[in-house]
PDB file of C-alpha atoms in Angstrom:
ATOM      1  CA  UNK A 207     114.812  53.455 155.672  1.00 47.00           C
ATOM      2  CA  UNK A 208     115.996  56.976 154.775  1.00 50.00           C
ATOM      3  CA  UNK A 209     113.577  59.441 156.158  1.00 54.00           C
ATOM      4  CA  UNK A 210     114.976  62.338 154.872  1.00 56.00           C
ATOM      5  CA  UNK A 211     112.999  61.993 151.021  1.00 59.00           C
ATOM      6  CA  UNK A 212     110.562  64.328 150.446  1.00 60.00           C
ATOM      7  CA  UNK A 213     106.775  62.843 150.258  1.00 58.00           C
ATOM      8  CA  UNK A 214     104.901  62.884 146.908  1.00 61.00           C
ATOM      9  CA  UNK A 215     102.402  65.833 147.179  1.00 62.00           C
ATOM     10  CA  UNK A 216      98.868  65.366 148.368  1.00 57.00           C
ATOM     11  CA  UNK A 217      99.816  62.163 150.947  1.00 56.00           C
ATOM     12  CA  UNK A 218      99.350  61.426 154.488  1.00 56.00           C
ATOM     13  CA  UNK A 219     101.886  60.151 156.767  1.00 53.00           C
ATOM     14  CA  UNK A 220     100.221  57.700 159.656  1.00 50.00           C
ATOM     15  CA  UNK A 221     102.615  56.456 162.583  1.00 47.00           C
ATOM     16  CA  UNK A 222     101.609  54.892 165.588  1.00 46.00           C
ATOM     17  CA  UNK A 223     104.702  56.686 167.293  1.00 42.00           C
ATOM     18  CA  UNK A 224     107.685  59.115 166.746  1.00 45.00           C
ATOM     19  CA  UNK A 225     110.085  57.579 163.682  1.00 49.00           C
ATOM     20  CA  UNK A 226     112.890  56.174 164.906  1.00 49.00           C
ATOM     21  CA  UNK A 227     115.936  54.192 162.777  1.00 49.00           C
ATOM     22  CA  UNK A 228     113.779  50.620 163.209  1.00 48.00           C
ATOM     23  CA  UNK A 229     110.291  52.099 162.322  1.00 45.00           C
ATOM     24  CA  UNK A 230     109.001  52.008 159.049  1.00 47.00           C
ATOM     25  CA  UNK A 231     106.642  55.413 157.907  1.00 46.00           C
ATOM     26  CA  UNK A 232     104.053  53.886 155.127  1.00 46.00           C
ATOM     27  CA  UNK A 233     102.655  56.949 153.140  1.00 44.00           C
ATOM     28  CA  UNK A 234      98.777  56.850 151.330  1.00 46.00           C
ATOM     29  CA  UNK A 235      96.966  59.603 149.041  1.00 43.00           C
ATOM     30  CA  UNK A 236      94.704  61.703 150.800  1.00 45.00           C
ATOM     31  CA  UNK A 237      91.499  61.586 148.726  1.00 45.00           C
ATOM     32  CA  UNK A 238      89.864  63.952 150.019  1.00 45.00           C
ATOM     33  CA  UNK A 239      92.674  66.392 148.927  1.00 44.00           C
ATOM     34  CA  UNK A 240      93.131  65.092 145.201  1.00 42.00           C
ATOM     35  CA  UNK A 241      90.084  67.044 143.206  1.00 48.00           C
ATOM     36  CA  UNK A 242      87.218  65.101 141.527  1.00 47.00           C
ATOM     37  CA  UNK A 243      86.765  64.810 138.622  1.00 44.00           C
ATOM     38  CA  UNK A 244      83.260  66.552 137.823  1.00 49.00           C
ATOM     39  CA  UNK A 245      81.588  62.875 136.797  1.00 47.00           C
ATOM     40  CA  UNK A 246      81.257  61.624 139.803  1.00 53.00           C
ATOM     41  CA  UNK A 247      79.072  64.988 140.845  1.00 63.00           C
ATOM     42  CA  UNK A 248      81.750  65.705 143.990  1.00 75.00           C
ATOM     43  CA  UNK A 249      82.040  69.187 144.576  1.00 87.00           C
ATOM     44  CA  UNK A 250      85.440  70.260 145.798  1.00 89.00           C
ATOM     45  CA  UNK A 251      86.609  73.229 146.981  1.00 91.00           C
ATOM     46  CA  UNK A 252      89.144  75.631 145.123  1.00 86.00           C
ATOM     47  CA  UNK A 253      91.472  76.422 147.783  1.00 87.00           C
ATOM     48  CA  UNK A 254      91.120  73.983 150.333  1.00 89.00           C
ATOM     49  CA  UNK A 255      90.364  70.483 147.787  1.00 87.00           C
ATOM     50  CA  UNK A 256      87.780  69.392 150.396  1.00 91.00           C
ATOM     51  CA  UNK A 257      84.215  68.439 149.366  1.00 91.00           C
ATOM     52  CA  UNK A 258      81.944  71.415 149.656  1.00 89.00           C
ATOM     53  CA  UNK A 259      78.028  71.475 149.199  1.00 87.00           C
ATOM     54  CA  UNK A 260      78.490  73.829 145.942  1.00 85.00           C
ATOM     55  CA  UNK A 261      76.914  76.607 147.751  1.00 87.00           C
ATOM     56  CA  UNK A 262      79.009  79.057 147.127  1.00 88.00           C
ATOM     57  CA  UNK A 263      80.968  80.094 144.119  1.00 89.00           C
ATOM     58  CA  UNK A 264      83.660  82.446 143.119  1.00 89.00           C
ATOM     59  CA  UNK A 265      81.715  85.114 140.672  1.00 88.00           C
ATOM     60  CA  UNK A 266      84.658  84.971 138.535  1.00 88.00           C
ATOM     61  CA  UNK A 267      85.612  81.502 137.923  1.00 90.00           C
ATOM     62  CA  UNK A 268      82.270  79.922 138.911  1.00 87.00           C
ATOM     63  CA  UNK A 269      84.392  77.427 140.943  1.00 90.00           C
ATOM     64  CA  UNK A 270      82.748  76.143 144.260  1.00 90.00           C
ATOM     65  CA  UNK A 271      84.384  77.046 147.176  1.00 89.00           C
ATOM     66  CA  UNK A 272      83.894  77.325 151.211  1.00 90.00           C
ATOM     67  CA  UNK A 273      82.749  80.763 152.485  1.00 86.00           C
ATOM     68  CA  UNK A 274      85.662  80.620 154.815  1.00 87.00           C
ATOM     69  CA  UNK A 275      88.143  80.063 152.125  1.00 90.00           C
ATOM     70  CA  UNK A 276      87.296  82.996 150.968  1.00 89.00           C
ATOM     71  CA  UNK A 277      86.433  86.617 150.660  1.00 88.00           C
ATOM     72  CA  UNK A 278      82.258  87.294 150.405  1.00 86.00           C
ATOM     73  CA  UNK A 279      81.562  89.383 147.357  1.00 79.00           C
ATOM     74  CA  UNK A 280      78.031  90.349 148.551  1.00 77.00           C
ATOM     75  CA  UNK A 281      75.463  89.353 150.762  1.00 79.00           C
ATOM     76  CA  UNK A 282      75.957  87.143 153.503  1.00 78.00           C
ATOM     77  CA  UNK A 283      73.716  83.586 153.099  1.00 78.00           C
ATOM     78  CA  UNK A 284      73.228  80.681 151.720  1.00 81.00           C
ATOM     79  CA  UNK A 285      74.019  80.475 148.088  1.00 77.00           C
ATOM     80  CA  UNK A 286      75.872  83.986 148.417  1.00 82.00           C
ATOM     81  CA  UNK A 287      79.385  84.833 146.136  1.00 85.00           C
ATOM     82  CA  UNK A 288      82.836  84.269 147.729  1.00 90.00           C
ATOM     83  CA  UNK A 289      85.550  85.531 145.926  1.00 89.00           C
ATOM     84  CA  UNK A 290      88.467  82.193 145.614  1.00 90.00           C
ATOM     85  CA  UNK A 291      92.032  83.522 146.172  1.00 91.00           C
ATOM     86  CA  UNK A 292      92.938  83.552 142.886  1.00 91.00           C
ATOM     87  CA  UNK A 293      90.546  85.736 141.572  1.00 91.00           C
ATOM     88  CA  UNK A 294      90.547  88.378 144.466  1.00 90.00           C
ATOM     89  CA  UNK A 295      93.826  89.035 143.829  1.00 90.00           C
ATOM     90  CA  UNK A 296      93.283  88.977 139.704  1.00 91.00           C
ATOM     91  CA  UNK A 297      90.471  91.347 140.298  1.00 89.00           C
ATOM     92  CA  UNK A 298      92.136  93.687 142.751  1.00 91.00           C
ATOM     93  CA  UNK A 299      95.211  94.187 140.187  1.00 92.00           C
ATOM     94  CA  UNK A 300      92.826  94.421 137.262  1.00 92.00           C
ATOM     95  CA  UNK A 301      90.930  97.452 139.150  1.00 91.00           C
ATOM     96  CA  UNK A 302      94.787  98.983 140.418  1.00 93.00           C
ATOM     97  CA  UNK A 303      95.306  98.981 136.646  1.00 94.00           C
ATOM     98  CA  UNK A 304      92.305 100.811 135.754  1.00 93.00           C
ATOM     99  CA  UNK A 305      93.089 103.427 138.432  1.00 94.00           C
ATOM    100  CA  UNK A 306      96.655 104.306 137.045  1.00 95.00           C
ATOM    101  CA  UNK A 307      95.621 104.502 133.442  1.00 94.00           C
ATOM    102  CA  UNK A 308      92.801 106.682 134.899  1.00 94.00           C
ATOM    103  CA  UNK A 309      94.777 109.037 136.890  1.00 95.00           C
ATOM    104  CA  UNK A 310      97.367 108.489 133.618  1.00 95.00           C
ATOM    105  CA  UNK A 311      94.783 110.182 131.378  1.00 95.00           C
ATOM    106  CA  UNK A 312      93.873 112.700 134.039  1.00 95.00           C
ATOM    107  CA  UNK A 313      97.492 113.589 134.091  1.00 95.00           C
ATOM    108  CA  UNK A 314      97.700 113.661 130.529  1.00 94.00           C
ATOM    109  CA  UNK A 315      94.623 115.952 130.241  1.00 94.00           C
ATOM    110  CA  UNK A 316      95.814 118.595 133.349  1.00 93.00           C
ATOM    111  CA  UNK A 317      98.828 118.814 131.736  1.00 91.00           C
ATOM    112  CA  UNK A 318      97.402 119.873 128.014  1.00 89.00           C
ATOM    113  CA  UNK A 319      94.958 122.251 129.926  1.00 89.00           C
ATOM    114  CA  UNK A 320      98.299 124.318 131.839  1.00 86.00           C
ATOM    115  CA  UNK A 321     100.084 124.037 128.332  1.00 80.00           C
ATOM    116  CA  UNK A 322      97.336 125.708 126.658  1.00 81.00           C
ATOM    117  CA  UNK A 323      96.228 127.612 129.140  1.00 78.00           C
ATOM    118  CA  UNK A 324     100.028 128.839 129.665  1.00 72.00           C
ATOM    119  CA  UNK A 325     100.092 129.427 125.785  1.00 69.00           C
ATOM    120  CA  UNK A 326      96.983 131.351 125.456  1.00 73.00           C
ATOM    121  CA  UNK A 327      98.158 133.977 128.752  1.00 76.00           C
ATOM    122  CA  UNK A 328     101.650 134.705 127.273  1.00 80.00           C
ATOM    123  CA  UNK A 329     101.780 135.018 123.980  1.00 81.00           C
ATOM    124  CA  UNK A 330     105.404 134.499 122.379  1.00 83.00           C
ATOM    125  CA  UNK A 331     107.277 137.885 122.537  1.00 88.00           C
ATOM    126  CA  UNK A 332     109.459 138.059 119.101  1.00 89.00           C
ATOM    127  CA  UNK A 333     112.952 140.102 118.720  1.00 91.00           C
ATOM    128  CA  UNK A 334     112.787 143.572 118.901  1.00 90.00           C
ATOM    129  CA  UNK A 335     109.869 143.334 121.212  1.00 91.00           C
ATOM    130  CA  UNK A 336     109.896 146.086 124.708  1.00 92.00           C
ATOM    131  CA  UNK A 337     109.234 144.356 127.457  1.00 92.00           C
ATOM    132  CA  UNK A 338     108.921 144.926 131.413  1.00 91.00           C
ATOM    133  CA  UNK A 339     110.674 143.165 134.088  1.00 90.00           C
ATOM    134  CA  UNK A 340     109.364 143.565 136.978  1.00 87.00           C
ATOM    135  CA  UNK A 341     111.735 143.708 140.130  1.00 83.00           C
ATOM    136  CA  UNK A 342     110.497 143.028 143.703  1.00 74.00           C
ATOM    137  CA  UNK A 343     111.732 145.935 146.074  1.00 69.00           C
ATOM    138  CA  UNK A 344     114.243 144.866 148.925  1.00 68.00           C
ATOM    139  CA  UNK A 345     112.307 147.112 151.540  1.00 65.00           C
ATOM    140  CA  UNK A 346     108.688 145.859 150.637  1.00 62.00           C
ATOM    141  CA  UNK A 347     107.298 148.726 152.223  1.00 61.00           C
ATOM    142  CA  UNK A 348     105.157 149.620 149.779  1.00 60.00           C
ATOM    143  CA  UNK A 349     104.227 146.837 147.862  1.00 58.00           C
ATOM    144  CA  UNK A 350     101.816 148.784 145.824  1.00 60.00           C
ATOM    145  CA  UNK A 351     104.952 150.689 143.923  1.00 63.00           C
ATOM    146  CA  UNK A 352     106.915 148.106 141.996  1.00 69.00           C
ATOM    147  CA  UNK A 353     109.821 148.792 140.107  1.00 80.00           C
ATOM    148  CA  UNK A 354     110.067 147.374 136.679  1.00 86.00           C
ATOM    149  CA  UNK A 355     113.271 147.325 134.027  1.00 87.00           C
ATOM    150  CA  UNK A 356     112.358 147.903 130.878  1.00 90.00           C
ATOM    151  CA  UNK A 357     114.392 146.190 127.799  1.00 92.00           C
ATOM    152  CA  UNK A 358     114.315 144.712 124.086  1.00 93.00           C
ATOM    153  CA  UNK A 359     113.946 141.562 123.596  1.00 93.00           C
ATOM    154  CA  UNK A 360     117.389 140.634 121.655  1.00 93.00           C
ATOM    155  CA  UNK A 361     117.530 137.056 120.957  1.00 93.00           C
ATOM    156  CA  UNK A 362     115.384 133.893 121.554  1.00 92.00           C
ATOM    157  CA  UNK A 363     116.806 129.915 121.963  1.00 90.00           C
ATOM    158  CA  UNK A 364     114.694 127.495 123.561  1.00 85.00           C
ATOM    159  CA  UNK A 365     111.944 129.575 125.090  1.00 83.00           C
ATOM    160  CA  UNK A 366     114.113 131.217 126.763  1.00 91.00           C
ATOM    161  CA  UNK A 367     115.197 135.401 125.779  1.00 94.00           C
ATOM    162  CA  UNK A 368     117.799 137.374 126.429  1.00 94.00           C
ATOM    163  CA  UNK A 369     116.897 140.782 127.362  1.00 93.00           C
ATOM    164  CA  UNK A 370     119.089 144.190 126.223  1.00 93.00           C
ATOM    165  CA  UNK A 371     118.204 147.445 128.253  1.00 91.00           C
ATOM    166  CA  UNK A 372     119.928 151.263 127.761  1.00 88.00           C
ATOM    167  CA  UNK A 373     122.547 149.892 130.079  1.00 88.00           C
ATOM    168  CA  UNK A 374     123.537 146.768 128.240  1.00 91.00           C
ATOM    169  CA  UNK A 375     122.471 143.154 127.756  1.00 92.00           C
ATOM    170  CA  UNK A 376     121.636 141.295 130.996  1.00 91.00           C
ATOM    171  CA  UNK A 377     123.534 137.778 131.853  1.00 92.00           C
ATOM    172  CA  UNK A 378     120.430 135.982 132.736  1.00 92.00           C
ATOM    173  CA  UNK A 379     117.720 134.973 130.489  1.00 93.00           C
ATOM    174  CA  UNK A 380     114.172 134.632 130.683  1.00 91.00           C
ATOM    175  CA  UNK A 381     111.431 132.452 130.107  1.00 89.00           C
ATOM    176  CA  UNK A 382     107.765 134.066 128.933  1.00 88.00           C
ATOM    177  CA  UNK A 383     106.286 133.934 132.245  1.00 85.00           C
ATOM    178  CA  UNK A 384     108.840 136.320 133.911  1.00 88.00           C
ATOM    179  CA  UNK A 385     108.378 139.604 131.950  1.00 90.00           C
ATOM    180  CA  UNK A 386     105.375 141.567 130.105  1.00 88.00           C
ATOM    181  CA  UNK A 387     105.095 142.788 126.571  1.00 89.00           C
ATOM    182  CA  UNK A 388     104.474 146.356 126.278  1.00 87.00           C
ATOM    183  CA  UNK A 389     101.930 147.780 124.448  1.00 80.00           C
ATOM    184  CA  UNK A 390     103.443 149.379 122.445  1.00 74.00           C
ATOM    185  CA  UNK A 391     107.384 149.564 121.099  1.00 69.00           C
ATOM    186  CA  UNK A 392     108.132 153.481 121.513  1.00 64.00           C
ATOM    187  CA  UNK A 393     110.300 153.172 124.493  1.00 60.00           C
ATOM    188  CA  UNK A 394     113.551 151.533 123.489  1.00 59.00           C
ATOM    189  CA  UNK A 395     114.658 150.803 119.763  1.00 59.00           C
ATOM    190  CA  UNK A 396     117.051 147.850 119.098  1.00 53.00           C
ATOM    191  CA  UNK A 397     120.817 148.575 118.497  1.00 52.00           C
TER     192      UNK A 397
END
């Protein structure tokens, strides 16, 4: 009499009125829900379990399966591909996947091409070398006049150099991209 167990899956409840303490609910399998097996020649559908004609199929699996269970992988019709649940969702990750390792690689290979390209434009300056440090004016009037510092190159850790000029070593260092070699090294001598 306890109503309150849960039914075994794939049954049907039938009651000729609303349960009450003195009623009795008598359970059955639905049939029609429990798959086939494939030697009888019953086609049943993937998501759903009900018999389907075998029209359609999931291009994946090659299971049979209603066009309204479905998503339609092509053109509409009889006899057309449905994608099953399942597979959609198998087949949308798999192509999510092949987008990040794309854009992966494409990182990969931007990232080489700035490195190189980076390496090739400054070349590495080396102790002793006279550089220019070029200083944007406060006024900007004339922004075709730019005033530079020039210095030595005294010492080098981690990319980045420390720079020495006729009035002393600066406190900030620099990395490659923020000063030009000279030409030549006739303007300041190390001390």
């Amino acid at each position: 009499d306890d109503i309150s167990q849960p039914l075994p899956e794939g049954t049907r409840v039938f009651s000729s009125s609303i349960p009450s303490s003195s009623t009795t609910i008598t359970s059955e399998p639905n049939s029609s829900l429990i798959p086939t097996s494939s030697t009888t020649g019953e086609l049943n559908c993937i998501t759903c379990g009900f018999k389907t004609s075998g029209a359609h199929k999931c291009p994946r699996c090659h299971r049979s399966i209603h066009i309204i269970c479905g998503r339609q992988a092509g053109e509409e019709g009889y006899g057309s591909s449905v994608w099953c649940p399942r597979c959609d969702l198998e087949a949308k990750r798999d192509k999510r996947e092949v987008l990040r390792v794309g854009i992966k690689r494409k990182q990969d290979m931007l990232h080489q091409r700035m490195v190189s390209s980076a390496a090739k434009r400054y070349e590495p300056a080396l102790v002793g070398d006279n550089i220019t440090i070029p200083i944007e004016r406060p006024d900007k009037m004339n922004s075709l006049s730019q005033l530079n510092v020039l210095g030595v190159i005294a010492d080098v850790s981690d990319d980045l150099y420390s720079v020495e000029t006729k009035y002393g070593t600066l406190s900030i260092t620099y990395t490659r991209n923020q000063f030009d070699l000279c030409s030549s090294n006739r303007f300041l001598n190390p001390s």
